[in-house]
Short mmCIF file of C-alpha atoms and ligand atoms in Angstrom, two decimals:
data_model
loop_
_atom_site.label_atom_id
_atom_site.label_comp_id
_atom_site.label_asym_id
_atom_site.label_seq_id
_atom_site.Cartn_x
_atom_site.Cartn_y
_atom_site.Cartn_z
CA MET A 34 -69.42 11.32 -4.13
CA PHE A 35 -67.10 13.91 -5.94
CA LYS A 36 -65.73 12.36 -8.82
CA THR A 37 -64.33 14.97 -11.25
CA ARG A 38 -60.98 15.42 -13.36
CA ILE A 39 -59.03 16.03 -10.41
CA THR A 40 -60.04 13.32 -8.17
CA GLU A 41 -59.31 11.15 -10.68
CA MET A 42 -56.12 12.27 -12.03
CA LEU A 43 -54.64 12.48 -8.11
CA GLY A 44 -56.80 10.07 -7.13
CA ILE A 45 -59.06 11.84 -3.86
CA GLU A 46 -61.97 11.44 -2.86
CA TYR A 47 -63.69 15.59 -2.65
CA PRO A 48 -61.59 17.92 -4.37
CA ILE A 49 -60.67 20.35 -1.43
CA ILE A 50 -56.13 20.71 -1.41
CA GLN A 51 -55.06 22.44 0.40
CA GLY A 52 -52.53 25.05 -0.98
CA GLY A 53 -48.61 25.48 -0.14
CA MET A 54 -48.83 27.93 3.18
CA GLN A 55 -44.14 28.39 3.72
CA TRP A 56 -43.06 27.33 6.92
CA LEU A 57 -46.91 26.01 7.98
CA SER A 58 -48.38 23.62 6.07
CA LYS A 59 -45.42 20.86 6.27
CA ALA A 60 -45.94 16.88 7.11
CA GLU A 61 -48.50 17.72 9.90
CA LEU A 62 -50.62 19.77 8.07
CA ALA A 63 -50.67 18.48 4.13
CA SER A 64 -51.09 15.06 6.11
CA ALA A 65 -54.15 15.62 8.07
CA VAL A 66 -55.77 17.51 4.78
CA SER A 67 -55.78 14.24 2.82
CA GLU A 68 -55.77 11.28 4.66
CA ALA A 69 -59.44 13.45 5.82
CA GLY A 70 -59.78 12.37 1.83
CA GLY A 71 -58.54 16.09 0.54
CA LEU A 72 -54.94 16.56 -0.83
CA GLY A 73 -52.10 18.43 1.16
CA LEU A 74 -49.93 20.11 0.10
CA ILE A 75 -45.77 20.23 2.16
CA THR A 76 -44.50 23.90 0.90
CA ALA A 77 -41.35 23.27 -1.01
CA ALA A 78 -39.95 26.91 0.53
CA SER A 79 -40.39 26.48 3.48
CA PHE A 80 -37.22 24.30 3.86
CA PRO A 81 -34.35 26.01 1.82
CA ASP A 82 -31.98 22.93 1.65
CA PRO A 83 -33.88 20.21 -0.33
CA ALA A 84 -32.63 17.35 2.36
CA GLU A 85 -35.10 18.64 4.90
CA LEU A 86 -37.80 18.30 2.21
CA ARG A 87 -37.08 14.90 2.02
CA ASP A 88 -36.90 14.24 5.10
CA GLU A 89 -40.56 16.30 5.80
CA ILE A 90 -41.39 14.04 3.20
CA GLN A 91 -40.67 10.72 4.76
CA LYS A 92 -42.45 12.45 7.82
CA ALA A 93 -46.61 12.82 5.56
CA ARG A 94 -45.84 9.76 4.92
CA SER A 95 -45.52 8.05 8.09
CA LEU A 96 -48.87 10.32 9.04
CA THR A 97 -50.35 8.93 6.26
CA LYS A 98 -50.90 6.50 3.46
CA LYS A 99 -52.72 8.46 0.98
CA PRO A 100 -51.28 11.07 -1.57
CA PHE A 101 -50.04 14.68 -0.96
CA GLY A 102 -48.05 17.13 -2.97
CA VAL A 103 -45.39 19.43 -2.62
CA ASN A 104 -45.65 23.26 -3.65
CA VAL A 105 -42.52 25.13 -5.30
CA SER A 106 -43.09 28.75 -4.96
CA MET A 107 -41.02 30.36 -7.64
CA LEU A 108 -40.95 34.02 -6.54
CA PRO A 109 -37.99 36.11 -7.05
CA VAL A 110 -37.60 36.58 -3.16
CA LEU A 111 -37.84 32.35 -2.66
CA MET A 112 -35.47 30.67 -4.78
CA GLU A 113 -32.08 30.92 -5.16
CA GLY A 114 -29.50 29.49 -7.43
CA ASP A 115 -30.47 25.85 -8.35
CA THR A 116 -32.62 25.61 -5.70
CA THR A 117 -35.71 24.46 -7.65
CA LYS A 118 -33.80 22.12 -9.32
CA ARG A 119 -32.79 19.99 -6.34
CA TYR A 120 -35.74 20.74 -5.19
CA ILE A 121 -37.39 18.36 -8.49
CA GLU A 122 -35.10 16.23 -7.84
CA VAL A 123 -36.12 15.80 -4.04
CA ILE A 124 -39.70 14.89 -5.04
CA VAL A 125 -39.79 13.20 -8.15
CA GLU A 126 -36.53 10.29 -5.74
CA GLU A 127 -39.65 10.80 -3.36
CA LYS A 128 -41.73 9.54 -6.43
CA ILE A 129 -44.41 12.67 -5.09
CA PRO A 130 -47.87 12.24 -7.19
CA VAL A 131 -48.44 15.27 -8.15
CA VAL A 132 -46.86 19.06 -7.49
CA GLU A 133 -47.82 22.85 -7.14
CA THR A 134 -45.59 25.56 -9.07
CA SER A 135 -46.05 29.21 -8.64
CA GLY A 136 -44.31 32.91 -9.45
CA ARG A 137 -42.97 32.08 -12.14
CA ASN A 138 -44.22 30.23 -15.77
CA PRO A 139 -43.08 26.15 -15.51
CA GLU A 140 -41.94 25.73 -18.77
CA PRO A 141 -38.03 24.57 -17.24
CA LEU A 142 -39.35 21.66 -14.65
CA VAL A 143 -41.49 20.26 -16.99
CA PRO A 144 -39.73 17.94 -18.85
CA ALA A 145 -37.57 16.14 -16.02
CA LEU A 146 -41.89 15.85 -13.96
CA LYS A 147 -42.98 14.61 -16.75
CA GLU A 148 -40.17 12.39 -16.63
CA GLY A 149 -40.74 11.00 -13.29
CA GLY A 150 -44.66 10.87 -13.17
CA VAL A 151 -45.29 14.22 -11.85
CA ARG A 152 -48.55 15.63 -12.21
CA LEU A 153 -47.68 19.89 -12.59
CA ILE A 154 -50.39 21.94 -11.36
CA HIS A 155 -49.49 25.69 -12.71
CA LYS A 156 -51.11 28.79 -10.22
CA VAL A 157 -51.89 31.43 -11.75
CA PRO A 158 -53.68 35.04 -11.10
CA ALA A 159 -55.49 35.70 -15.25
CA VAL A 160 -56.80 33.96 -18.22
CA ARG A 161 -53.22 34.14 -19.85
CA PHE A 162 -51.20 32.06 -17.84
CA ALA A 163 -53.94 29.86 -17.36
CA ARG A 164 -53.43 28.95 -21.32
CA LYS A 165 -49.73 29.22 -21.02
CA ALA A 166 -49.69 26.48 -18.71
CA GLU A 167 -51.63 24.48 -20.33
CA SER A 168 -49.79 25.19 -23.51
CA VAL A 169 -46.53 24.32 -21.56
CA GLY A 170 -47.27 21.32 -20.88
CA ALA A 171 -49.20 21.38 -17.14
CA ASP A 172 -51.81 19.06 -15.64
CA ALA A 173 -53.82 21.23 -13.92
CA VAL A 174 -54.39 25.10 -13.96
CA THR A 175 -55.00 27.00 -9.77
CA ILE A 176 -56.49 30.28 -10.98
CA VAL A 177 -55.94 32.55 -7.71
CA GLY A 178 -58.25 35.84 -7.66
CA PHE A 179 -57.92 39.37 -6.02
CA GLU A 180 -59.44 38.54 -2.26
CA CYS A 181 -56.70 35.06 -2.55
CA GLY A 182 -54.46 35.32 0.90
CA GLY A 183 -51.08 35.58 -1.25
CA HIS A 184 -50.23 36.56 -4.64
CA PRO A 185 -53.26 37.42 -6.46
CA GLY A 186 -51.15 39.09 -9.30
CA MET A 187 -51.24 42.61 -10.53
CA ASP A 188 -55.38 43.00 -12.01
CA ASP A 189 -57.61 42.85 -9.54
CA VAL A 190 -60.14 40.79 -11.27
CA THR A 191 -61.88 38.47 -8.76
CA SER A 192 -62.96 34.34 -8.40
CA MET A 193 -66.26 35.14 -9.39
CA ILE A 194 -65.07 36.27 -12.69
CA LEU A 195 -62.03 33.85 -13.42
CA ILE A 196 -62.60 30.75 -12.49
CA PRO A 197 -65.60 30.41 -15.47
CA ARG A 198 -63.16 32.55 -17.68
CA ALA A 199 -60.67 30.40 -17.13
CA ALA A 200 -63.12 27.16 -17.25
CA GLU A 201 -64.13 28.04 -20.69
CA SER A 202 -60.17 29.44 -22.08
CA VAL A 203 -58.79 26.54 -21.14
CA ASN A 204 -58.83 22.54 -22.26
CA ILE A 205 -56.86 20.91 -18.30
CA PRO A 206 -59.00 20.91 -15.47
CA VAL A 207 -59.24 24.08 -13.93
CA ILE A 208 -59.00 24.36 -9.90
CA ALA A 209 -60.08 27.87 -8.18
CA GLY A 210 -58.89 29.35 -5.04
CA GLY A 211 -59.53 32.82 -3.82
CA GLY A 212 -62.22 33.64 -1.06
CA ILE A 213 -63.24 30.03 0.42
CA ALA A 214 -63.19 29.02 2.71
CA ASP A 215 -66.48 26.92 3.60
CA ALA A 216 -69.07 24.62 1.24
CA ARG A 217 -70.90 27.46 0.34
CA GLY A 218 -67.55 29.03 -1.80
CA PHE A 219 -66.70 25.12 -2.44
CA VAL A 220 -70.18 24.75 -4.33
CA ALA A 221 -70.41 28.42 -5.99
CA ALA A 222 -66.62 27.44 -6.99
CA LEU A 223 -67.84 24.27 -8.90
CA SER A 224 -71.14 26.08 -10.49
CA LEU A 225 -68.41 28.40 -12.18
CA GLY A 226 -66.35 25.22 -13.44
CA ALA A 227 -63.59 23.90 -11.13
CA GLU A 228 -62.84 21.23 -10.81
CA ALA A 229 -61.81 21.59 -7.46
CA VAL A 230 -60.60 23.75 -4.88
CA VAL A 231 -57.91 25.21 -3.17
CA MET A 232 -57.67 26.69 0.07
CA GLY A 233 -55.00 28.62 1.98
CA THR A 234 -56.94 31.06 4.52
CA ARG A 235 -59.42 28.38 5.89
CA PHE A 236 -56.55 26.12 6.72
CA LEU A 237 -54.27 28.71 8.90
CA ALA A 238 -57.45 27.78 11.97
CA THR A 239 -57.08 24.49 11.62
CA LYS A 240 -55.62 22.90 14.40
CA GLU A 241 -52.69 21.58 12.48
CA CYS A 242 -51.29 24.26 11.26
CA PRO A 243 -49.01 24.85 13.16
CA ALA A 244 -49.08 28.86 12.93
CA HIS A 245 -48.67 30.63 17.21
CA ALA A 246 -52.13 30.54 18.52
CA ASN A 247 -52.32 34.30 18.36
CA PHE A 248 -53.34 33.45 15.12
CA LYS A 249 -56.05 31.42 15.50
CA GLU A 250 -57.21 34.22 18.00
CA TRP A 251 -57.06 36.86 15.19
CA LEU A 252 -57.98 34.97 12.24
CA VAL A 253 -61.23 34.15 13.94
CA GLU A 254 -61.86 37.92 15.45
CA ALA A 255 -60.95 39.18 12.17
CA GLN A 256 -63.64 40.68 9.23
CA GLU A 257 -63.79 40.56 5.58
CA THR A 258 -61.75 44.38 5.77
CA ASP A 259 -59.44 43.38 7.58
CA THR A 260 -57.18 42.62 5.11
CA MET A 261 -54.67 44.58 2.47
CA MET A 262 -52.23 44.90 0.02
CA ILE A 263 -49.06 45.43 -0.58
CA GLU A 264 -45.93 45.35 -2.24
CA ARG A 265 -47.53 46.47 -5.80
CA SER A 266 -44.41 49.03 -6.45
CA ILE A 267 -42.26 46.42 -6.55
CA ARG A 268 -44.69 44.04 -8.68
CA ASN A 269 -45.04 41.56 -6.12
CA ALA A 270 -48.42 42.63 -4.83
CA VAL A 271 -49.64 40.61 -2.12
CA ARG A 272 -53.09 40.02 0.02
CA VAL A 273 -51.99 40.54 4.16
CA MET A 274 -52.99 41.28 7.27
CA LYS A 275 -53.04 45.09 7.63
CA ASN A 276 -51.64 44.94 10.76
CA GLU A 277 -47.92 47.41 11.58
CA THR A 278 -46.12 45.92 9.03
CA ALA A 279 -47.89 46.32 6.15
CA ARG A 280 -48.80 49.53 6.91
CA LYS A 281 -45.20 50.68 7.57
CA VAL A 282 -44.78 48.85 4.04
CA LEU A 283 -47.06 50.65 2.50
CA GLU A 284 -45.69 53.30 3.87
CA MET A 285 -42.75 52.76 2.24
CA GLU A 286 -43.82 52.06 -0.77
CA ASP A 287 -45.86 55.23 -0.87
CA GLN A 288 -42.15 57.70 -0.32
CA GLY A 289 -40.46 55.40 -3.36
CA ALA A 290 -38.55 52.78 -1.55
CA THR A 291 -37.00 50.63 -3.70
CA LEU A 292 -36.78 46.47 -3.01
CA ASP A 293 -33.52 46.09 -0.76
CA GLU A 294 -35.12 48.77 1.40
CA LEU A 295 -38.69 46.80 1.92
CA ILE A 296 -36.57 43.62 2.44
CA VAL A 297 -35.70 44.13 6.34
CA TYR A 298 -40.10 43.68 6.90
CA ILE A 299 -41.43 41.46 3.58
CA SER A 300 -38.33 38.09 4.06
CA GLY A 301 -39.48 34.96 4.77
CA LYS A 302 -37.96 35.02 7.54
CA VAL A 303 -39.15 37.40 9.41
CA GLY A 304 -42.58 35.74 9.19
CA GLN A 305 -41.56 32.52 10.37
CA GLN A 306 -40.43 33.64 13.51
CA ALA A 307 -43.89 36.35 13.84
CA TRP A 308 -46.34 32.87 12.87
CA LEU A 309 -43.47 30.95 16.10
CA SER A 310 -43.53 33.63 18.38
CA GLY A 311 -47.34 34.82 18.15
CA ASP A 312 -46.11 38.22 17.57
CA LEU A 313 -49.51 39.69 15.54
CA ASP A 314 -47.11 42.45 14.51
CA GLY A 315 -43.82 41.40 13.45
CA ALA A 316 -43.91 40.54 9.88
CA THR A 317 -45.88 41.16 6.55
CA ILE A 318 -48.62 37.51 6.83
CA ALA A 319 -50.41 36.04 3.88
CA CYS A 320 -54.41 36.07 4.63
CA GLY A 321 -57.18 36.34 1.95
CA GLN A 322 -60.93 38.27 2.86
CA ASN A 323 -61.81 34.88 3.73
CA VAL A 324 -61.29 34.95 7.30
CA GLY A 325 -63.99 36.99 8.21
CA LEU A 326 -66.41 34.04 6.71
CA ILE A 327 -63.83 32.09 10.07
CA HIS A 328 -65.39 31.76 13.01
CA GLU A 329 -63.97 28.54 14.73
CA VAL A 330 -60.65 26.51 14.82
CA LEU A 331 -61.37 23.30 13.36
CA THR A 332 -59.60 19.67 13.17
CA VAL A 333 -58.69 19.41 9.66
CA LYS A 334 -61.58 16.62 9.57
CA GLU A 335 -64.02 18.92 11.62
CA LEU A 336 -63.72 21.95 8.15
CA ILE A 337 -63.19 18.37 5.72
CA ASP A 338 -66.49 17.26 6.86
CA SER A 339 -68.22 20.08 7.47
CA ILE A 340 -67.38 20.94 3.72
CA VAL A 341 -69.28 18.39 1.97
CA THR A 342 -72.29 17.46 4.30
CA GLY A 343 -72.67 21.03 3.85
CA ALA A 344 -72.32 20.76 0.49
CA ARG A 345 -75.16 18.31 0.46
CA GLU A 346 -77.12 21.13 1.57
CA THR A 347 -76.38 24.02 -0.40
CA VAL A 348 -77.24 21.78 -3.27
CA SER A 349 -80.37 20.34 -2.14
CA ARG A 350 -81.27 24.11 -0.79
CA LEU A 351 -80.27 24.94 -4.91
CA THR A 352 -82.58 22.28 -6.26
CA ARG A 353 -85.59 22.72 -4.33
CA ILE A 354 -84.97 27.08 -5.83
CA VAL A 355 -84.54 25.75 -9.34
CA GLN A 356 -87.90 24.01 -8.78
CA ALA A 357 -89.79 26.05 -7.94
CA GLY A 358 -89.23 27.99 -10.44
C1 LIG B 558 -50.00 32.39 5.12
C2 LIG B 558 -50.47 32.22 2.79
C3 LIG B 558 -49.48 31.86 3.53
C4 LIG B 558 -48.83 30.93 1.76
N1 LIG B 558 -47.99 30.96 1.64
C5 LIG B 558 -47.80 29.99 -0.01
C6 LIG B 558 -46.58 29.65 -0.64
O1 LIG B 558 -45.32 29.34 -0.17
N2 LIG B 558 -46.76 29.51 -1.66
C7 LIG B 558 -47.52 29.18 -2.70
O2 LIG B 558 -47.10 29.02 -3.60
N3 LIG B 558 -48.95 30.12 -2.43
C8 LIG B 558 -48.95 30.06 -0.90
N4 LIG B 558 -50.21 30.76 -0.45
C9 LIG B 558 -51.16 30.96 -0.72
C10 LIG B 558 -52.04 29.58 -1.25
O3 LIG B 558 -51.30 28.34 -1.70
C11 LIG B 558 -53.63 29.68 -1.85
O4 LIG B 558 -52.69 29.56 -3.40
C12 LIG B 558 -54.59 30.68 -1.70
O5 LIG B 558 -54.21 30.87 -0.23
C13 LIG B 558 -55.77 30.21 -1.97
O6 LIG B 558 -57.29 31.77 -1.65
P1 LIG B 558 -57.96 31.98 0.02
O7 LIG B 558 -55.96 31.93 0.54
O8 LIG B 558 -58.63 33.62 -0.38
O9 LIG B 558 -58.06 29.93 0.65
C14 LIG B 558 -50.46 30.91 0.43
C15 LIG B 558 -51.48 32.05 1.33
C16 LIG B 558 -51.39 32.18 2.53
C17 LIG B 558 -52.57 32.36 3.66
#
């Protein structure tokens, strides 16, 4: 039913990708997404030791025979030393078919990925970076809008504008992210020129996501107004849950705090503890505005099936509207 350059390139049934999510998109979640017909991604940054990433890849392989990928985020706060290079070695050795990179120009990784036969999807928050990704050899580009959970860049441009702008600016396929949580957003993204969608926030409220139940309850209750932007002052803008730690960070930024002063609150380690313990105020927690569209915790299969079925209904509704005119 769905055929795009992305489904063809990756050998997947539905053009639905689960974005990398540090500490959360591990074997269980990623394999469930792939098993349901999409593409799951294991986030390398959840495994400071690349040997642990290899173990996780092998675990996912025991859970699904379908293709899955690995996210390699290159934000300075996440990566140290030659860890990225060592992740890529593991990915190539394990014959992972596709990598999602983010955070900075992936050019240095391109030769090793090409040689290893690994497809490269680079995730960006602006059209100029999409063009750059294409010019350095990315096979596809993901564009994320201002409403997304995680890092939407510094330009504050929403998905509604960025998706068609990216689609008209590059020749490689465009994947759309930021604000998509259900069939309506999925169909909208395809109609704007995307050939697949990437979702992060919506996958948090699935049974297979290892986040503590407190977070899942919060996601179901929260409204589209319950996120906020922080870390602009250090040019690492990130959309997070409105909570005590996020408010504290913003206050410190307003008072001119440095990265060294902020790191105690924004480091990944603090986030990991909060996700596991269920402390909703304990860390800055990435979350998109589409949290307002989450009304229940589903299994990954139920979620993907609902998007596929809902897409058919949405397209029929649109066809009726167009024919009536
Ligand atoms: C909790 C959470 C953690 C995330 N961690 C990462 C990450 O480690 N690396 C990355 O490239 N993107 C990360 N993202 C971004 C997602 O992969 C995806 O691009 C984004 O969530 C899409 O927007 P949406 O939240 O509106 O669906 C994260 C998002 C969330 C919600």
